[in-house]
Amino acid sequence: METRRDDRIAQLIQALKRTDKLHLKEAATLLGVSEMTIRRDLNGESAPVVLLGGYIVLEPRSAHYLLSDQKTRLVEEKRKAARLAASLVQPHQTLFFDCGTTTPWIIDAIDRDLPFTGVCYSLNTFLALQEKPLCRAILCGGEFHASNAIFKPLNLEDILSNLCPDIAFYSAAGVSVRQGATCFNLEELPVKRWAMTAAQYHVLVVDHSKFGKVRPARMGDLACFDALVSDCCPDDELVAFAKAQQIKLIY
């Protein structure tokens, strides 16, 4: 059984040498197995390919942060926070979606019949937007960073200067009253900070494991955000800070 799994993964790797991604249905047809079989293959022991938003892609590697490792952690907590965040969306809005493993769940929770424009700069978020039939997806291109599957724009003026999102949904790896919102990767900061200046409403969406953590790259003060969405109530210090700064807590 394990040999057959290894053979299937090897065939997927060969296929991905010819394209950047492979839809799950296409992969099943290519290998002559069911989509469920491929899902089981990729959900087993770590493999050099992963499933992101219905597409199979090569697994990114990083010493600090591995997207494919994070996407299986605290899934239900992320989904709960994401559903709450998605409830803020209204038809015909322009929405900015940050990178990370929580934001695709926000997109997943948006009604398929709701028309909106989605702006993003990460591969997994873009693939999630493609699943929404009434979404106008805008991907900000640039230098690709495999560790977190983002495209770092070479010139922020190219696309982003022409956009004013109604809502920006941000992810973070750390949320601290003193240090604010932080993440692992410095290359994420230019687009995050663009959104902080361009969007009208700012929503930080994190699961409870991020509370009290401080990571190397600082996004900004918590006072920059209009709302903080999570799967459960933060600690008393963060609740008091949010009340003082008029940050809406949603959990």
PDB file of C-alpha atoms in Angstrom:
ATOM      1  CA  MET A   1       0.000   0.000   0.000  1.00  0.00           C
ATOM      2  CA  GLU A   2       2.796   2.413   0.951  1.00  0.00           C
ATOM      3  CA  THR A   3       4.625   1.649  -2.307  1.00  0.00           C
ATOM      4  CA  ARG A   4       1.532   2.556  -4.331  1.00  0.00           C
ATOM      5  CA  ARG A   5       1.228   5.802  -2.361  1.00  0.00           C
ATOM      6  CA  ASP A   6       4.866   6.624  -3.063  1.00  0.00           C
ATOM      7  CA  ASP A   7       4.350   5.885  -6.754  1.00  0.00           C
ATOM      8  CA  ARG A   8       1.349   8.210  -6.904  1.00  0.00           C
ATOM      9  CA  ILE A   9       3.241  11.019  -5.174  1.00  0.00           C
ATOM     10  CA  ALA A  10       6.166  10.543  -7.554  1.00  0.00           C
ATOM     11  CA  GLN A  11       3.782  10.898 -10.515  1.00  0.00           C
ATOM     12  CA  LEU A  12       2.336  14.082  -9.021  1.00  0.00           C
ATOM     13  CA  ILE A  13       5.823  15.532  -8.641  1.00  0.00           C
ATOM     14  CA  GLN A  14       6.563  14.766 -12.285  1.00  0.00           C
ATOM     15  CA  ALA A  15       3.313  16.438 -13.335  1.00  0.00           C
ATOM     16  CA  LEU A  16       4.125  19.532 -11.275  1.00  0.00           C
ATOM     17  CA  LYS A  17       7.411  19.932 -13.115  1.00  0.00           C
ATOM     18  CA  ARG A  18       5.294  20.945 -16.114  1.00  0.00           C
ATOM     19  CA  THR A  19       2.873  23.257 -14.290  1.00  0.00           C
ATOM     20  CA  ASP A  20       2.733  25.247 -11.056  1.00  0.00           C
ATOM     21  CA  LYS A  21      -0.421  23.550  -9.776  1.00  0.00           C
ATOM     22  CA  LEU A  22      -2.728  20.634 -10.496  1.00  0.00           C
ATOM     23  CA  HIS A  23      -6.420  20.544  -9.634  1.00  0.00           C
ATOM     24  CA  LEU A  24      -7.452  17.651  -7.415  1.00  0.00           C
ATOM     25  CA  LYS A  25      -9.902  16.354 -10.044  1.00  0.00           C
ATOM     26  CA  GLU A  26      -7.198  16.457 -12.741  1.00  0.00           C
ATOM     27  CA  ALA A  27      -4.803  14.610 -10.463  1.00  0.00           C
ATOM     28  CA  ALA A  28      -7.378  11.886  -9.803  1.00  0.00           C
ATOM     29  CA  THR A  29      -7.910  11.432 -13.544  1.00  0.00           C
ATOM     30  CA  LEU A  30      -4.167  11.375 -14.182  1.00  0.00           C
ATOM     31  CA  LEU A  31      -3.532   8.672 -11.575  1.00  0.00           C
ATOM     32  CA  GLY A  32      -6.719   6.697 -12.164  1.00  0.00           C
ATOM     33  CA  VAL A  33      -7.803   6.867  -8.527  1.00  0.00           C
ATOM     34  CA  SER A  34     -10.470   8.722  -6.562  1.00  0.00           C
ATOM     35  CA  GLU A  35     -10.034  12.215  -5.178  1.00  0.00           C
ATOM     36  CA  MET A  36     -10.416  10.732  -1.687  1.00  0.00           C
ATOM     37  CA  THR A  37      -7.428   8.446  -2.302  1.00  0.00           C
ATOM     38  CA  ILE A  38      -5.263  11.432  -3.188  1.00  0.00           C
ATOM     39  CA  ARG A  39      -6.493  13.335  -0.135  1.00  0.00           C
ATOM     40  CA  ARG A  40      -5.498  10.366   2.048  1.00  0.00           C
ATOM     41  CA  ASP A  41      -2.091  10.204   0.366  1.00  0.00           C
ATOM     42  CA  LEU A  42      -1.412  13.856   1.096  1.00  0.00           C
ATOM     43  CA  ASN A  43      -2.856  13.798   4.617  1.00  0.00           C
ATOM     44  CA  GLY A  44      -0.599  10.926   5.640  1.00  0.00           C
ATOM     45  CA  GLU A  45       3.099  11.277   6.348  1.00  0.00           C
ATOM     46  CA  SER A  46       4.781  14.455   5.148  1.00  0.00           C
ATOM     47  CA  ALA A  47       5.146  14.575   1.386  1.00  0.00           C
ATOM     48  CA  PRO A  48       6.827  16.990  -1.050  1.00  0.00           C
ATOM     49  CA  VAL A  49       3.386  17.952  -2.424  1.00  0.00           C
ATOM     50  CA  VAL A  50       0.434  19.464  -0.561  1.00  0.00           C
ATOM     51  CA  LEU A  51      -3.221  20.293  -1.184  1.00  0.00           C
ATOM     52  CA  LEU A  52      -4.059  24.010  -1.055  1.00  0.00           C
ATOM     53  CA  GLY A  53      -7.528  25.295  -1.919  1.00  0.00           C
ATOM     54  CA  GLY A  54      -8.404  22.321  -4.120  1.00  0.00           C
ATOM     55  CA  TYR A  55      -5.073  22.403  -5.967  1.00  0.00           C
ATOM     56  CA  ILE A  56      -1.968  20.257  -5.545  1.00  0.00           C
ATOM     57  CA  VAL A  57       1.278  22.244  -5.384  1.00  0.00           C
ATOM     58  CA  LEU A  58       4.878  21.570  -4.422  1.00  0.00           C
ATOM     59  CA  GLU A  59       5.427  21.920  -0.699  1.00  0.00           C
ATOM     60  CA  PRO A  60       7.276  25.118   0.308  1.00  0.00           C
ATOM     61  CA  ARG A  61      10.155  24.818   2.797  1.00  0.00           C
ATOM     62  CA  SER A  62      11.309  27.352   5.374  1.00  0.00           C
ATOM     63  CA  ALA A  63      13.372  27.211   8.535  1.00  0.00           C
ATOM     64  CA  HIS A  64      10.944  29.553  10.333  1.00  0.00           C
ATOM     65  CA  TYR A  65       7.478  28.988   8.961  1.00  0.00           C
ATOM     66  CA  LEU A  66       6.109  26.239   6.756  1.00  0.00           C
ATOM     67  CA  LEU A  67       2.680  26.933   5.300  1.00  0.00           C
ATOM     68  CA  SER A  68       1.847  23.268   4.796  1.00  0.00           C
ATOM     69  CA  ASP A  69       2.691  22.503   8.432  1.00  0.00           C
ATOM     70  CA  GLN A  70       0.501  25.318   9.730  1.00  0.00           C
ATOM     71  CA  LYS A  71      -2.539  24.512   7.608  1.00  0.00           C
ATOM     72  CA  THR A  72      -3.298  21.373   9.654  1.00  0.00           C
ATOM     73  CA  ARG A  73      -2.980  23.063  13.076  1.00  0.00           C
ATOM     74  CA  LEU A  74      -6.056  24.254  14.987  1.00  0.00           C
ATOM     75  CA  VAL A  75      -8.242  23.875  11.911  1.00  0.00           C
ATOM     76  CA  GLU A  76     -11.588  24.057  13.719  1.00  0.00           C
ATOM     77  CA  GLU A  77     -10.478  27.110  15.704  1.00  0.00           C
ATOM     78  CA  LYS A  78      -9.407  28.855  12.500  1.00  0.00           C
ATOM     79  CA  ARG A  79     -12.654  27.938  10.770  1.00  0.00           C
ATOM     80  CA  LYS A  80     -14.716  29.310  13.659  1.00  0.00           C
ATOM     81  CA  ALA A  81     -12.878  32.640  13.607  1.00  0.00           C
ATOM     82  CA  ALA A  82     -13.075  32.728   9.808  1.00  0.00           C
ATOM     83  CA  ARG A  83     -16.858  32.208   9.767  1.00  0.00           C
ATOM     84  CA  LEU A  84     -17.272  35.121  12.167  1.00  0.00           C
ATOM     85  CA  ALA A  85     -15.054  37.313   9.989  1.00  0.00           C
ATOM     86  CA  ALA A  86     -16.927  36.341   6.820  1.00  0.00           C
ATOM     87  CA  SER A  87     -20.185  37.520   8.395  1.00  0.00           C
ATOM     88  CA  LEU A  88     -18.889  41.101   8.047  1.00  0.00           C
ATOM     89  CA  VAL A  89     -18.864  40.922   4.242  1.00  0.00           C
ATOM     90  CA  GLN A  90     -21.546  42.685   2.208  1.00  0.00           C
ATOM     91  CA  PRO A  91     -22.302  42.289  -1.525  1.00  0.00           C
ATOM     92  CA  HIS A  92     -20.147  44.181  -4.036  1.00  0.00           C
ATOM     93  CA  GLN A  93     -17.436  45.077  -1.550  1.00  0.00           C
ATOM     94  CA  THR A  94     -13.728  45.086  -2.354  1.00  0.00           C
ATOM     95  CA  LEU A  95     -11.914  42.887   0.164  1.00  0.00           C
ATOM     96  CA  PHE A  96      -8.210  42.487   0.898  1.00  0.00           C
ATOM     97  CA  PHE A  97      -7.111  39.045   2.099  1.00  0.00           C
ATOM     98  CA  ASP A  98      -3.775  38.603   3.848  1.00  0.00           C
ATOM     99  CA  CYS A  99      -1.567  35.528   3.469  1.00  0.00           C
ATOM    100  CA  GLY A 100      -1.477  32.650   5.978  1.00  0.00           C
ATOM    101  CA  THR A 101      -3.636  29.616   6.668  1.00  0.00           C
ATOM    102  CA  THR A 102      -6.642  31.306   8.288  1.00  0.00           C
ATOM    103  CA  THR A 103      -7.628  33.692   5.483  1.00  0.00           C
ATOM    104  CA  PRO A 104      -8.597  30.948   2.977  1.00  0.00           C
ATOM    105  CA  TRP A 105     -11.168  29.778   5.532  1.00  0.00           C
ATOM    106  CA  ILE A 106     -12.671  33.290   5.516  1.00  0.00           C
ATOM    107  CA  ILE A 107     -13.098  33.036   1.751  1.00  0.00           C
ATOM    108  CA  ASP A 108     -14.533  29.536   2.092  1.00  0.00           C
ATOM    109  CA  ALA A 109     -17.184  30.874   4.502  1.00  0.00           C
ATOM    110  CA  ILE A 110     -18.369  33.613   2.115  1.00  0.00           C
ATOM    111  CA  ASP A 111     -21.636  32.699   0.371  1.00  0.00           C
ATOM    112  CA  ARG A 112     -21.090  31.442  -3.168  1.00  0.00           C
ATOM    113  CA  ASP A 113     -23.909  33.696  -4.425  1.00  0.00           C
ATOM    114  CA  LEU A 114     -22.340  36.860  -3.013  1.00  0.00           C
ATOM    115  CA  PRO A 115     -20.545  39.078  -5.573  1.00  0.00           C
ATOM    116  CA  PHE A 116     -17.313  40.715  -4.381  1.00  0.00           C
ATOM    117  CA  THR A 117     -13.810  41.698  -5.458  1.00  0.00           C
ATOM    118  CA  GLY A 118     -10.976  39.878  -3.689  1.00  0.00           C
ATOM    119  CA  VAL A 119      -7.458  41.319  -3.565  1.00  0.00           C
ATOM    120  CA  CYS A 120      -4.627  39.049  -2.457  1.00  0.00           C
ATOM    121  CA  TYR A 121      -0.902  38.395  -2.753  1.00  0.00           C
ATOM    122  CA  SER A 122      -0.562  34.745  -1.747  1.00  0.00           C
ATOM    123  CA  LEU A 123      -1.025  31.568  -3.755  1.00  0.00           C
ATOM    124  CA  ASN A 124      -3.279  29.696  -1.329  1.00  0.00           C
ATOM    125  CA  THR A 125      -5.559  32.707  -0.914  1.00  0.00           C
ATOM    126  CA  PHE A 126      -5.798  33.208  -4.676  1.00  0.00           C
ATOM    127  CA  LEU A 127      -6.721  29.554  -5.198  1.00  0.00           C
ATOM    128  CA  ALA A 128      -9.478  29.904  -2.601  1.00  0.00           C
ATOM    129  CA  LEU A 129     -10.851  32.991  -4.385  1.00  0.00           C
ATOM    130  CA  GLN A 130     -11.015  31.034  -7.636  1.00  0.00           C
ATOM    131  CA  GLU A 131     -13.567  28.724  -6.057  1.00  0.00           C
ATOM    132  CA  LYS A 132     -16.053  31.603  -5.640  1.00  0.00           C
ATOM    133  CA  PRO A 133     -18.026  31.958  -8.903  1.00  0.00           C
ATOM    134  CA  LEU A 134     -19.008  35.616  -8.374  1.00  0.00           C
ATOM    135  CA  CYS A 135     -15.602  36.785  -7.173  1.00  0.00           C
ATOM    136  CA  ARG A 136     -13.452  39.133  -9.211  1.00  0.00           C
ATOM    137  CA  ALA A 137      -9.987  38.030  -8.075  1.00  0.00           C
ATOM    138  CA  ILE A 138      -6.987  40.374  -8.173  1.00  0.00           C
ATOM    139  CA  LEU A 139      -3.585  38.805  -7.456  1.00  0.00           C
ATOM    140  CA  CYS A 140      -0.735  41.220  -6.792  1.00  0.00           C
ATOM    141  CA  GLY A 141       2.261  39.681  -8.552  1.00  0.00           C
ATOM    142  CA  GLY A 142       5.958  39.959  -7.836  1.00  0.00           C
ATOM    143  CA  GLU A 143       8.800  37.850  -6.483  1.00  0.00           C
ATOM    144  CA  PHE A 144       7.524  34.483  -5.245  1.00  0.00           C
ATOM    145  CA  HIS A 145       8.527  33.361  -1.739  1.00  0.00           C
ATOM    146  CA  ALA A 146       7.886  29.629  -1.387  1.00  0.00           C
ATOM    147  CA  SER A 147       8.109  29.525   2.427  1.00  0.00           C
ATOM    148  CA  ASN A 148       4.796  31.347   2.853  1.00  0.00           C
ATOM    149  CA  ALA A 149       3.538  31.151  -0.762  1.00  0.00           C
ATOM    150  CA  ILE A 150       3.375  34.928  -1.226  1.00  0.00           C
ATOM    151  CA  PHE A 151       4.185  37.221  -4.137  1.00  0.00           C
ATOM    152  CA  LYS A 152       6.147  40.233  -2.901  1.00  0.00           C
ATOM    153  CA  PRO A 153       5.400  43.109  -5.298  1.00  0.00           C
ATOM    154  CA  LEU A 154       8.463  44.653  -6.906  1.00  0.00           C
ATOM    155  CA  ASN A 155       6.581  47.948  -7.150  1.00  0.00           C
ATOM    156  CA  LEU A 156       3.619  48.614  -4.883  1.00  0.00           C
ATOM    157  CA  GLU A 157       2.457  51.374  -7.221  1.00  0.00           C
ATOM    158  CA  ASP A 158       1.671  48.946 -10.054  1.00  0.00           C
ATOM    159  CA  ILE A 159      -1.670  47.628  -8.775  1.00  0.00           C
ATOM    160  CA  LEU A 160      -2.180  48.432  -5.136  1.00  0.00           C
ATOM    161  CA  SER A 161      -2.133  52.221  -5.489  1.00  0.00           C
ATOM    162  CA  ASN A 162      -5.307  51.944  -7.598  1.00  0.00           C
ATOM    163  CA  LEU A 163      -7.313  50.059  -4.966  1.00  0.00           C
ATOM    164  CA  CYS A 164      -9.236  51.105  -1.857  1.00  0.00           C
ATOM    165  CA  PRO A 165     -10.595  47.973  -0.137  1.00  0.00           C
ATOM    166  CA  ASP A 166     -13.748  48.257   1.945  1.00  0.00           C
ATOM    167  CA  ILE A 167     -12.436  45.656   4.395  1.00  0.00           C
ATOM    168  CA  ALA A 168      -8.947  44.249   4.937  1.00  0.00           C
ATOM    169  CA  PHE A 169      -8.660  40.859   6.646  1.00  0.00           C
ATOM    170  CA  TYR A 170      -5.263  40.329   8.273  1.00  0.00           C
ATOM    171  CA  SER A 171      -3.576  37.272   9.719  1.00  0.00           C
ATOM    172  CA  ALA A 172      -0.860  37.352  12.375  1.00  0.00           C
ATOM    173  CA  ALA A 173       1.369  34.854  14.144  1.00  0.00           C
ATOM    174  CA  GLY A 174       1.455  36.908  17.328  1.00  0.00           C
ATOM    175  CA  VAL A 175      -0.916  39.295  19.109  1.00  0.00           C
ATOM    176  CA  SER A 176       0.433  41.283  22.046  1.00  0.00           C
ATOM    177  CA  VAL A 177      -0.861  44.397  23.795  1.00  0.00           C
ATOM    178  CA  ARG A 178       2.689  45.753  24.009  1.00  0.00           C
ATOM    179  CA  GLN A 179       4.154  44.672  20.640  1.00  0.00           C
ATOM    180  CA  GLY A 180       0.964  44.670  18.590  1.00  0.00           C
ATOM    181  CA  ALA A 181       0.409  42.285  15.678  1.00  0.00           C
ATOM    182  CA  THR A 182       3.473  40.395  14.473  1.00  0.00           C
ATOM    183  CA  CYS A 183       4.327  37.743  11.891  1.00  0.00           C
ATOM    184  CA  PHE A 184       7.301  35.562  10.978  1.00  0.00           C
ATOM    185  CA  ASN A 185       8.361  36.990   7.630  1.00  0.00           C
ATOM    186  CA  LEU A 186       9.629  40.490   6.875  1.00  0.00           C
ATOM    187  CA  GLU A 187       8.711  40.150   3.180  1.00  0.00           C
ATOM    188  CA  GLU A 188       5.013  40.169   4.120  1.00  0.00           C
ATOM    189  CA  LEU A 189       5.181  43.635   5.683  1.00  0.00           C
ATOM    190  CA  PRO A 190       5.037  45.882   2.570  1.00  0.00           C
ATOM    191  CA  VAL A 191       1.639  44.564   1.439  1.00  0.00           C
ATOM    192  CA  LYS A 192       0.224  44.332   4.956  1.00  0.00           C
ATOM    193  CA  ARG A 193       1.192  47.954   5.601  1.00  0.00           C
ATOM    194  CA  TRP A 194      -0.197  49.067   2.249  1.00  0.00           C
ATOM    195  CA  ALA A 195      -3.544  47.574   3.293  1.00  0.00           C
ATOM    196  CA  MET A 196      -3.354  49.401   6.607  1.00  0.00           C
ATOM    197  CA  THR A 197      -3.156  52.721   4.765  1.00  0.00           C
ATOM    198  CA  ALA A 198      -5.612  51.947   1.938  1.00  0.00           C
ATOM    199  CA  ALA A 199      -8.494  49.975   3.471  1.00  0.00           C
ATOM    200  CA  GLN A 200     -11.471  51.578   5.191  1.00  0.00           C
ATOM    201  CA  TYR A 201     -12.017  48.874   7.842  1.00  0.00           C
ATOM    202  CA  HIS A 202      -9.324  46.651   9.328  1.00  0.00           C
ATOM    203  CA  VAL A 203     -10.040  43.195  10.758  1.00  0.00           C
ATOM    204  CA  LEU A 204      -7.411  41.057  12.485  1.00  0.00           C
ATOM    205  CA  VAL A 205      -8.397  37.370  12.385  1.00  0.00           C
ATOM    206  CA  VAL A 206      -6.460  34.913  14.569  1.00  0.00           C
ATOM    207  CA  ASP A 207      -7.041  31.757  16.576  1.00  0.00           C
ATOM    208  CA  HIS A 208      -6.457  31.878  20.333  1.00  0.00           C
ATOM    209  CA  SER A 209      -2.965  30.339  20.123  1.00  0.00           C
ATOM    210  CA  LYS A 210      -1.628  33.653  18.774  1.00  0.00           C
ATOM    211  CA  PHE A 211      -2.528  35.635  21.917  1.00  0.00           C
ATOM    212  CA  GLY A 212       0.484  36.685  23.976  1.00  0.00           C
ATOM    213  CA  LYS A 213       2.961  35.676  21.243  1.00  0.00           C
ATOM    214  CA  VAL A 214       5.534  38.010  19.674  1.00  0.00           C
ATOM    215  CA  ARG A 215       7.133  37.158  16.317  1.00  0.00           C
ATOM    216  CA  PRO A 216      10.099  38.791  14.524  1.00  0.00           C
ATOM    217  CA  ALA A 217       8.248  40.995  11.987  1.00  0.00           C
ATOM    218  CA  ARG A 218       6.068  43.759  13.426  1.00  0.00           C
ATOM    219  CA  MET A 219       2.911  44.656  11.478  1.00  0.00           C
ATOM    220  CA  GLY A 220       1.757  47.490  13.743  1.00  0.00           C
ATOM    221  CA  ASP A 221      -0.049  48.459  16.925  1.00  0.00           C
ATOM    222  CA  LEU A 222      -3.299  46.703  17.779  1.00  0.00           C
ATOM    223  CA  ALA A 223      -4.904  50.150  17.746  1.00  0.00           C
ATOM    224  CA  CYS A 224      -4.530  50.046  13.940  1.00  0.00           C
ATOM    225  CA  PHE A 225      -7.347  47.489  13.756  1.00  0.00           C
ATOM    226  CA  ASP A 226     -11.058  48.175  13.984  1.00  0.00           C
ATOM    227  CA  ALA A 227     -11.965  44.605  14.941  1.00  0.00           C
ATOM    228  CA  LEU A 228     -10.272  41.533  16.387  1.00  0.00           C
ATOM    229  CA  VAL A 229     -11.894  38.208  15.494  1.00  0.00           C
ATOM    230  CA  SER A 230     -10.987  34.924  17.178  1.00  0.00           C
ATOM    231  CA  ASP A 231     -12.429  31.571  18.192  1.00  0.00           C
ATOM    232  CA  CYS A 232     -12.631  32.524  21.872  1.00  0.00           C
ATOM    233  CA  CYS A 233     -12.351  35.500  24.204  1.00  0.00           C
ATOM    234  CA  PRO A 234      -8.836  36.915  24.749  1.00  0.00           C
ATOM    235  CA  ASP A 235      -7.344  37.390  28.220  1.00  0.00           C
ATOM    236  CA  ASP A 236      -8.409  40.231  30.504  1.00  0.00           C
ATOM    237  CA  GLU A 237      -5.502  42.503  29.540  1.00  0.00           C
ATOM    238  CA  LEU A 238      -6.324  42.297  25.838  1.00  0.00           C
ATOM    239  CA  VAL A 239     -10.054  42.728  26.493  1.00  0.00           C
ATOM    240  CA  ALA A 240      -9.384  45.868  28.531  1.00  0.00           C
ATOM    241  CA  PHE A 241      -7.045  47.219  25.842  1.00  0.00           C
ATOM    242  CA  ALA A 242      -9.612  46.582  23.113  1.00  0.00           C
ATOM    243  CA  LYS A 243     -12.299  48.375  25.115  1.00  0.00           C
ATOM    244  CA  ALA A 244     -10.027  51.369  25.737  1.00  0.00           C
ATOM    245  CA  GLN A 245      -9.059  51.588  22.051  1.00  0.00           C
ATOM    246  CA  GLN A 246     -12.619  50.927  20.814  1.00  0.00           C
ATOM    247  CA  ILE A 247     -11.535  47.751  19.001  1.00  0.00           C
ATOM    248  CA  LYS A 248     -14.542  45.511  18.408  1.00  0.00           C
ATOM    249  CA  LEU A 249     -14.032  41.982  19.768  1.00  0.00           C
ATOM    250  CA  ILE A 250     -15.830  39.219  17.872  1.00  0.00           C
ATOM    251  CA  TYR A 251     -15.641  35.630  19.152  1.00  0.00           C
TER     252      TYR A 251
END
